[in-house]
């Protein structure tokens, strides 16, 4: 795996890496990927569509909501930045005015 | 050995102690060992003592008291308890206060248990030694130069040092069973869907389960029965009737995949062989079985798990909760927050997961691993038509030294026997089986028994018989 590959993964994963971290992962990932590639010998052909197990996620009926405001303040209190009942984030779409 | 839950209850109901005295004994043990062991992230000694005093007011009710009445317990740091920090031993959640109780927390407290503390762990449960905690490593109470195992190492150490008779852990690839083996305890990874994951900080959502670490199999059974069962807040919890009943028997056919035991340390193998002899002497039949796919399990696990990790960790963005590091724009906020908030192993797994899920590699890695998982489920189902239980050592080695496993791959190999149960969803119980000597210290090693889905009662039955409880 090349240095640029690690950097591309970090970009996709929204993590800023230091040069030392990038270098270290570059060294480790080839060994880990080689190890896990052993599965290819076990399931060589795609003979069946991947199945989920007996237990899988099923959405429940959208009923019995939590009473309004029961947890609102507790949850908002955890936000690093807020304005009243809103979470505060930086502007998503840049404009010419900055 | 410290008192079990059942010992404590009997002692108090006999009038030989009060719950407050019991709690004080456990706090004394905690204070004596914690400065060396570092099992906990937070403790609530005064609160627990007051709760124990209140519990004493009800002693007259005797056997009518709920099953965990007045019992000190500890929760792993990724299990939510309203009003307390749930850090998952990560800097990104260092100041996160749980806004609600996990279902397991609620059920334990409804049964009368008193939470004495929240335990240390590998960050977000990613690790096999507890060295990946962002705060400090937990030491093995039996030998402070060694790890307690991970990722529920704080929970195991808390029980092993006598500060609580039971602690809850979570197990994604062996994180309850490995610490149980390293600390001489009983540890249960329940059937997937057996115990609610509501209020657990997710790591690998198709693999995670919460379960008890205890001194005895009877205690593990008691606690498991309290936390298990359908929960409307976790749609993967199953109903009675989802799985066939897994009956208890007088004697069991126990399958041992001897072909997988080649690489384990020689004296660990001796302990295992002695356990086999003991089970034979108890009337059980041992059968040499072949489960070739179990060997591929570890490789499949280290694809499926990071894939799920990369997805679950996406929620930590510095916007809604947790650490926030300011950058030059919103994207830079995310990147800077995650750079500072996550430790190396978490970053490693997020990146590996991103890789195995990326276009062009998805089918070669993730798709293939999921197919291996299907094949493993089929192999286990077939094996369980021939044997009642599959038995292996819990780990190929006893507790290793802090710093001994420097490269990630050698650490991952500690999970070789445990991941199959998570990949296939079957329950697995680790039981203390004996000890091996390292540098003049006797270190415990465990055996692991796996049963068909929903087969916990069979594992308890076998384990209680094995231990002579």
XYZ file of C-alpha atoms in Angstrom:
567
model
C 0.000 0.000 0.000
C 1.350 3.383 -0.983
C 1.575 6.493 1.109
C -1.099 8.132 -1.091
C -3.434 5.185 -0.412
C -3.249 5.746 3.344
C -3.796 9.463 2.810
C -6.837 8.775 0.621
C -8.315 6.472 3.299
C -7.714 9.101 5.971
C -9.478 11.670 3.784
C -12.478 9.341 3.335
C -12.534 8.598 7.079
C -12.248 12.298 8.006
C -9.126 11.817 10.105
C -6.071 14.040 9.941
C -2.956 11.854 10.207
C 0.526 12.939 11.177
C 3.346 11.908 8.795
C 4.531 9.433 11.452
C 1.072 7.832 11.699
C 0.806 7.572 7.909
C 4.185 5.903 7.734
C 3.391 3.479 10.521
C 0.038 2.423 9.018
C 1.665 2.048 5.608
C 4.068 -0.477 7.117
C 1.394 -2.386 9.049
C -1.465 -2.573 6.572
C 0.265 -4.781 4.025
C 0.915 -7.418 6.698
C -2.645 -7.229 8.052
C -4.199 -7.343 4.583
C -2.017 -10.268 3.622
C -3.179 -12.120 6.732
C -6.882 -11.477 6.168
C -6.590 -12.351 2.460
C -6.537 -16.004 3.582
C -10.337 -15.882 3.363
C -10.138 -15.788 -0.407
C -8.966 -19.409 -0.441
C -11.915 -20.431 1.710
C -14.695 -18.779 -0.269
C -13.219 -18.734 -3.742
C -16.416 -18.454 -5.701
C -19.446 -16.350 -5.128
C -21.755 -19.334 -5.009
C -24.470 -17.764 -2.935
C -25.754 -14.315 -2.233
C -24.559 -13.105 1.160
C -27.215 -13.846 3.735
C -27.909 -12.304 7.057
C -28.271 -14.534 10.090
C -31.505 -15.603 11.736
C -31.364 -12.455 13.815
C -31.345 -9.254 11.834
C -32.479 -5.709 12.187
C -36.226 -5.105 11.840
C -37.651 -1.645 12.298
C -40.274 -1.437 14.998
C -43.560 0.397 14.546
C -43.086 4.128 14.853
C -45.330 4.485 17.876
C -45.017 5.405 21.557
C -42.540 8.237 21.104
C -40.673 9.618 24.074
C -42.624 12.597 25.484
C -41.535 15.888 23.912
C -38.569 17.499 25.666
C -37.976 14.513 27.964
C -34.316 14.270 26.943
C -33.831 17.455 24.909
C -31.900 19.447 27.466
C -29.771 16.462 28.561
C -28.793 15.839 24.945
C -28.195 19.464 24.026
C -26.104 19.902 27.153
C -23.617 17.436 25.641
C -23.096 19.526 22.505
C -19.725 21.264 22.263
C -21.405 24.357 20.731
C -25.046 25.323 20.801
C -27.332 28.276 20.346
C -30.482 27.796 22.387
C -32.108 24.625 21.096
C -29.813 24.414 18.051
C -26.446 22.750 17.523
C -23.929 25.189 16.165
C -21.701 24.210 13.248
C -19.531 26.125 10.830
C -21.031 27.173 7.515
C -21.299 24.168 5.198
C -21.572 25.953 1.839
C -18.947 28.623 1.296
C -19.976 31.885 -0.390
C -17.966 34.586 -2.122
C -18.379 36.690 0.961
C -16.528 34.053 2.987
C -11.451 -16.542 46.516
C -13.714 -13.591 47.195
C -17.392 -14.187 47.964
C -19.754 -14.921 45.093
C -23.071 -13.120 44.690
C -24.880 -16.138 46.113
C -22.459 -16.268 49.090
C -23.084 -12.598 49.860
C -26.838 -12.947 49.660
C -26.830 -16.021 51.888
C -24.529 -14.330 54.404
C -26.731 -11.249 54.677
C -30.000 -13.173 54.789
C -28.533 -15.382 57.556
C -27.827 -12.206 59.488
C -24.052 -12.659 59.421
C -23.486 -9.301 57.712
C -25.355 -6.272 56.453
C -25.301 -5.003 52.879
C -23.511 -1.919 54.162
C -20.783 -4.071 55.716
C -20.497 -6.044 52.490
C -20.191 -2.844 50.480
C -17.586 -1.510 52.911
C -15.526 -4.716 52.521
C -15.598 -4.311 48.752
C -14.667 -0.630 48.965
C -11.767 -1.564 51.244
C -10.566 -4.123 48.683
C -10.973 -1.520 45.954
C -8.969 1.090 47.850
C -6.220 -1.419 48.615
C -5.700 -2.562 45.033
C -6.890 0.221 42.748
C -3.743 2.403 43.007
C -1.762 -0.487 41.452
C -4.363 -2.116 39.211
C -6.292 0.846 37.717
C -9.388 -1.211 37.015
C -11.770 1.745 37.176
C -12.382 4.992 35.352
C -14.898 6.266 37.932
C -16.016 4.989 41.331
C -19.060 6.005 43.367
C -18.077 4.877 46.857
C -20.205 7.229 48.974
C -23.231 6.790 46.764
C -22.838 3.004 46.812
C -22.436 2.934 50.582
C -25.586 5.032 51.023
C -27.473 2.737 48.639
C -26.271 -0.312 50.579
C -27.460 1.261 53.818
C -30.856 1.828 52.208
C -30.841 -1.779 50.967
C -30.415 -2.924 54.580
C -33.808 -1.438 55.443
C -35.460 -4.191 53.385
C -33.510 -7.208 54.690
C -36.552 -8.462 56.599
C -38.150 -9.399 53.261
C -35.600 -12.211 52.990
C -35.908 -14.427 49.937
C -38.557 -12.126 48.472
C -35.867 -9.536 47.795
C -34.932 -9.100 44.129
C -32.031 -11.420 43.171
C -29.229 -8.824 43.175
C -30.488 -6.801 46.119
C -27.617 -4.863 47.694
C -24.959 -6.524 45.504
C -22.032 -4.311 44.399
C -21.441 -4.423 40.648
C -19.260 -2.650 38.110
C -20.086 -1.693 34.542
C -17.665 -1.538 31.631
C -17.014 1.984 30.396
C -19.034 1.516 27.215
C -22.292 0.743 29.071
C -24.498 3.748 29.795
C -25.747 4.699 33.257
C -27.781 7.888 33.396
C -25.906 10.831 34.890
C -22.528 9.045 34.875
C -19.684 9.364 32.409
C -19.551 6.774 29.634
C -16.139 7.354 28.110
C -15.378 4.030 26.395
C -11.877 4.971 27.657
C -11.547 7.394 24.739
C -10.513 11.011 24.749
C -13.324 11.734 22.325
C -15.894 10.807 25.011
C -13.896 11.875 28.062
C -16.625 14.277 29.219
C -19.640 12.446 27.838
C -22.353 11.987 30.478
C -24.905 9.303 29.674
C -28.376 10.810 29.216
C -30.126 7.472 29.787
C -29.624 3.961 31.214
C -28.660 1.061 28.964
C -31.245 -1.733 29.144
C -28.705 -3.965 30.902
C -28.002 -1.230 33.468
C -31.708 -0.742 34.095
C -32.327 -4.476 34.500
C -29.445 -4.897 36.945
C -30.553 -1.920 39.028
C -34.188 -3.049 38.929
C -32.902 -6.344 40.354
C -31.375 -4.404 43.252
C -27.715 -4.201 42.207
C -25.653 -1.189 43.310
C -23.149 0.195 40.808
C -19.825 0.806 42.574
C -17.938 1.960 39.525
C -17.350 2.151 35.802
C -14.367 0.174 34.551
C -11.450 0.882 32.259
C -11.206 -0.797 28.851
C -9.413 -0.745 25.545
C -10.598 2.374 23.742
C -14.028 1.648 22.215
C -13.396 -2.040 23.097
C -10.667 -2.290 20.463
C -7.922 -4.399 21.933
C -7.019 -7.589 23.745
C -4.887 -6.222 26.590
C -6.419 -2.981 27.958
C -3.264 -1.181 26.840
C -5.333 0.778 24.314
C -7.171 2.760 26.995
C -6.657 6.480 26.362
C -6.380 6.992 30.145
C -4.047 4.310 31.565
C -3.545 0.567 31.146
C -5.233 -1.741 33.650
C -2.878 -4.288 35.240
C -3.629 -7.913 35.966
C -4.304 -8.126 39.750
C -2.633 -11.567 39.814
C 0.633 -10.213 38.359
C 1.011 -6.468 37.952
C 3.598 -6.847 35.182
C 0.962 -8.522 33.015
C -2.169 -7.422 31.173
C -5.637 -8.435 32.373
C -6.694 -9.165 28.786
C -9.073 -7.013 26.845
C -11.120 -5.316 26.016
C -13.146 -5.821 29.237
C -9.894 -5.900 31.245
C -11.038 -3.340 33.806
C -14.182 -5.361 34.513
C -12.156 -8.563 34.914
C -9.600 -6.862 37.161
C -12.369 -5.299 39.266
C -13.772 -8.762 40.006
C -10.386 -10.482 40.364
C -9.188 -7.932 42.940
C -12.298 -8.459 45.039
C -13.881 -5.021 44.599
C -17.113 -6.436 43.154
C -18.424 -10.010 42.780
C -19.604 -9.306 39.230
C -18.891 -6.838 36.475
C -20.488 -6.508 33.084
C -18.302 -6.575 30.032
C -18.940 -6.549 26.312
C -17.606 -9.068 23.820
C -17.150 -8.380 20.102
C -14.432 -10.951 19.381
C -13.489 -12.322 22.798
C -13.478 -9.231 24.990
C -15.247 -10.915 27.917
C -13.752 -14.394 27.567
C -10.094 -13.439 27.114
C -9.979 -11.289 30.308
C -11.905 -14.043 32.120
C -9.219 -16.532 31.077
C -6.351 -14.188 31.997
C -7.820 -13.286 35.408
C -9.147 -16.704 36.487
C -12.848 -15.859 36.140
C -15.992 -17.120 34.472
C -17.057 -15.053 31.458
C -20.069 -15.419 29.190
C -20.542 -14.133 25.634
C -24.282 -14.656 25.129
C -26.046 -15.663 21.913
C -26.247 -12.714 19.517
C -29.598 -11.086 20.208
C -29.813 -12.686 23.640
C -29.030 -9.474 25.499
C -30.090 -5.973 24.496
C -27.434 -3.672 23.060
C -29.526 -0.561 23.774
C -27.271 1.880 25.601
C -24.017 0.115 24.715
C -21.479 2.160 22.785
C -21.341 0.235 19.518
C -18.209 -1.252 18.025
C -19.229 -4.089 15.655
C -23.016 -4.124 15.653
C -23.433 -7.625 14.216
C -20.962 -9.009 16.787
C -21.346 -7.086 20.073
C -22.959 -8.659 23.144
C -22.868 -7.776 26.844
C -22.295 -10.425 29.487
C -21.073 -11.067 33.039
C -17.608 -11.714 34.497
C -17.922 -13.593 37.788
C -16.180 -16.017 40.151
C -18.685 -18.819 39.616
C -20.784 -20.246 36.798
C -23.867 -19.986 39.027
C -23.323 -16.250 39.400
C -22.853 -15.844 35.648
C -26.106 -17.710 35.075
C -27.934 -15.584 37.643
C -26.785 -12.298 36.123
C -27.282 -13.437 32.532
C -30.896 -14.421 33.216
C -31.534 -10.928 34.593
C -30.091 -8.995 31.669
C -31.234 -11.340 28.858
C -34.459 -11.176 26.891
C -36.451 -9.246 24.336
C -36.116 -5.474 24.426
C -38.265 -3.185 22.286
C -35.275 -0.822 22.071
C -33.059 -3.409 20.341
C -34.789 -5.074 17.422
C -32.087 -7.752 17.184
C -33.067 -9.186 20.578
C -34.925 -12.435 20.057
C -38.146 -13.898 21.354
C -38.766 -17.251 22.908
C -39.412 -19.468 19.935
C -36.870 -17.839 17.629
C -34.473 -20.681 18.268
C -35.137 -24.286 19.104
C -34.763 -25.222 22.729
C -31.238 -26.433 23.528
C -31.905 -29.099 26.166
C -29.722 -29.928 29.142
C -28.528 -33.528 29.301
C -27.132 -35.904 31.894
C -23.887 -36.185 29.956
C -22.710 -34.339 26.864
C -20.928 -35.136 23.644
C -18.156 -32.564 23.588
C -16.421 -31.863 20.287
C -12.787 -30.783 20.386
C -11.191 -29.474 17.169
C -7.758 -30.937 17.913
C -6.491 -29.815 14.509
C -6.675 -26.200 15.718
C -4.624 -26.730 18.873
C -1.240 -27.004 17.177
C 0.065 -23.504 17.853
C -0.831 -23.089 21.509
C 1.725 -22.911 24.304
C 2.680 -26.379 25.600
C 1.559 -25.981 29.209
C -1.700 -24.323 28.113
C -2.283 -27.481 26.096
C -1.539 -29.603 29.178
C -4.150 -27.728 31.198
C -6.613 -28.234 28.365
C -5.850 -31.972 28.166
C -6.375 -32.298 31.928
C -9.759 -30.588 31.570
C -10.662 -33.108 28.887
C -9.727 -35.954 31.257
C -11.790 -34.414 34.037
C -14.826 -34.122 31.759
C -14.381 -37.748 30.650
C -14.210 -38.815 34.283
C -17.504 -36.982 34.829
C -19.072 -39.204 32.185
C -18.987 -36.902 29.169
C -17.814 -38.135 25.768
C -15.034 -36.316 23.940
C -15.122 -36.379 20.145
C -12.341 -35.193 17.841
C -14.058 -32.875 15.369
C -12.917 -31.036 12.285
C -14.068 -27.445 11.835
C -11.681 -26.217 9.138
C -13.415 -22.862 8.715
C -12.816 -21.899 12.340
C -9.226 -21.274 11.293
C -10.356 -18.747 8.697
C -12.525 -17.077 11.318
C -9.852 -14.730 12.572
C -9.159 -13.430 9.055
C -12.880 -12.950 8.390
C -13.265 -11.247 11.761
C -10.507 -8.740 11.062
C -12.407 -7.706 7.911
C -16.006 -7.669 9.184
C -15.179 -5.977 12.483
C -13.141 -3.012 11.103
C -15.816 -2.530 8.424
C -18.461 -2.159 11.133
C -16.089 -0.047 13.239
C -15.515 2.408 10.392
C -19.254 2.832 10.094
C -20.006 3.075 13.835
C -17.167 5.523 14.515
C -18.516 7.936 11.878
C -20.860 9.394 14.510
C -17.996 11.034 16.418
C -17.846 14.334 14.595
C -17.452 16.901 17.368
C -20.874 18.394 16.647
C -23.450 16.715 18.860
C -21.397 15.392 21.784
C -17.869 14.625 22.837
C -14.607 16.337 22.058
C -14.582 19.246 19.618
C -11.366 20.564 18.091
C -11.781 23.707 16.052
C -10.437 23.718 12.498
C -10.526 26.182 9.640
C -13.880 24.951 8.303
C -16.460 22.289 9.085
C -14.533 19.514 7.326
C -11.405 20.491 9.172
C -13.373 20.446 12.454
C -14.228 16.799 11.793
C -10.707 15.829 10.821
C -9.050 17.644 13.703
C -11.542 16.357 16.271
C -11.108 12.759 15.143
C -7.328 13.114 14.893
C -7.083 14.254 18.490
C -9.966 12.218 19.932
C -9.106 8.747 18.620
C -6.122 6.615 19.616
C -3.924 4.630 17.226
C -5.852 1.353 17.301
C -9.160 3.112 16.649
C -7.657 5.018 13.716
C -6.064 1.804 12.445
C -9.380 -0.051 12.431
C -11.335 2.846 10.922
C -8.854 3.050 8.048
C -8.767 -0.715 7.517
C -12.559 -0.785 7.571
C -12.713 2.078 5.103
C -10.347 0.143 2.853
C -12.256 -3.160 2.899
C -15.508 -1.324 2.176
C -14.154 0.897 -0.588
C -15.297 0.510 -4.188
C -13.061 -1.966 -5.973
C -12.152 -3.890 -2.819
C -15.583 -4.360 -1.281
C -16.318 -7.770 -2.762
C -12.780 -9.112 -2.437
C -12.718 -8.353 1.285
C -16.036 -7.547 2.944
C -18.227 -9.549 0.553
C -15.964 -12.576 0.805
C -15.722 -12.314 4.595
C -19.509 -12.268 4.880
C -19.655 -15.394 2.696
C -17.077 -17.066 4.948
C -19.312 -16.133 7.837
C -22.267 -17.855 6.176
C -20.140 -20.942 5.564
C -19.016 -20.894 9.204
C -22.614 -20.725 10.415
C -23.390 -23.738 8.237
C -20.305 -25.581 9.512
C -21.269 -24.933 13.140
C -24.875 -25.985 12.509
C -23.634 -29.231 10.947
C -21.160 -29.794 13.804
C -23.889 -29.290 16.400
C -25.872 -32.159 14.863
C -23.004 -34.419 15.977
C -21.933 -32.882 19.287
C -23.669 -30.943 22.054
C -20.828 -28.562 22.798
C -17.608 -27.427 21.073
C -14.664 -26.946 23.413
C -11.315 -25.179 22.909
C -8.850 -23.341 25.092
C -10.083 -19.752 25.533
C -6.721 -18.363 24.448
C -3.485 -19.874 23.139
C -1.517 -18.288 26.003
C -1.858 -17.010 29.583
C -1.760 -13.273 30.404
C 1.163 -11.680 28.587
C 3.384 -8.827 29.770
C 2.490 -5.208 29.206
C 4.192 -4.050 26.027
C 4.909 -7.604 24.887
C 2.663 -7.526 21.825
C 3.926 -4.477 19.992
C 2.683 -5.128 16.498
C -1.074 -5.242 15.939
C -1.156 -8.583 14.139
C 0.440 -10.505 17.027
C -2.137 -8.946 19.378
C -4.972 -9.991 17.049
C -3.841 -13.636 17.272
C -4.924 -13.778 20.937
C -8.513 -13.880 19.606
C -8.049 -16.986 17.454
C -10.408 -19.239 19.477
C -12.958 -16.638 20.487
C -14.020 -14.828 17.293
C -15.957 -17.769 15.819
C -18.690 -17.434 18.427
C -19.181 -13.764 17.516
C -19.122 -14.396 13.761
C -21.688 -17.188 14.030
C -23.668 -15.718 16.944
C -23.481 -18.766 19.221
C -23.033 -18.431 23.005
C -19.627 -19.146 24.550
C -18.553 -19.560 28.159
C -15.001 -19.313 29.464
C -14.350 -21.255 32.672
C -11.133 -21.314 34.748
C -9.400 -24.622 34.007
C -6.048 -24.474 35.768
C -2.855 -22.504 35.782
C 0.562 -22.343 34.154
C 3.731 -20.927 35.650
C 5.500 -17.892 34.199
C 8.444 -16.284 36.040
C 7.424 -18.069 39.236
C 3.832 -16.846 39.137
C 0.849 -19.125 38.608
C -1.312 -17.647 35.879
C -4.826 -18.907 35.192
C -5.968 -20.245 31.839
C -9.520 -20.930 30.746
C -11.406 -23.359 28.569
C -14.127 -22.162 26.242
C -17.351 -24.049 25.598
C -19.698 -23.107 22.768
C -23.275 -24.338 22.322
C -25.918 -23.851 19.616
C -27.782 -20.515 19.563
C -29.782 -19.943 22.747
C -27.794 -22.724 24.454
C -26.663 -20.718 27.501
C -28.451 -23.021 29.951
C -26.563 -26.000 28.546
C -23.258 -24.159 29.011
C -24.164 -23.263 32.597
C -25.155 -26.872 33.303
C -21.873 -28.211 31.925
C -19.871 -25.476 33.672
C -21.492 -25.979 37.070
C -20.824 -29.711 36.804
C -17.229 -29.151 35.691
C -16.525 -26.764 38.566
C -18.387 -28.891 41.089
C -20.400 -25.858 42.236
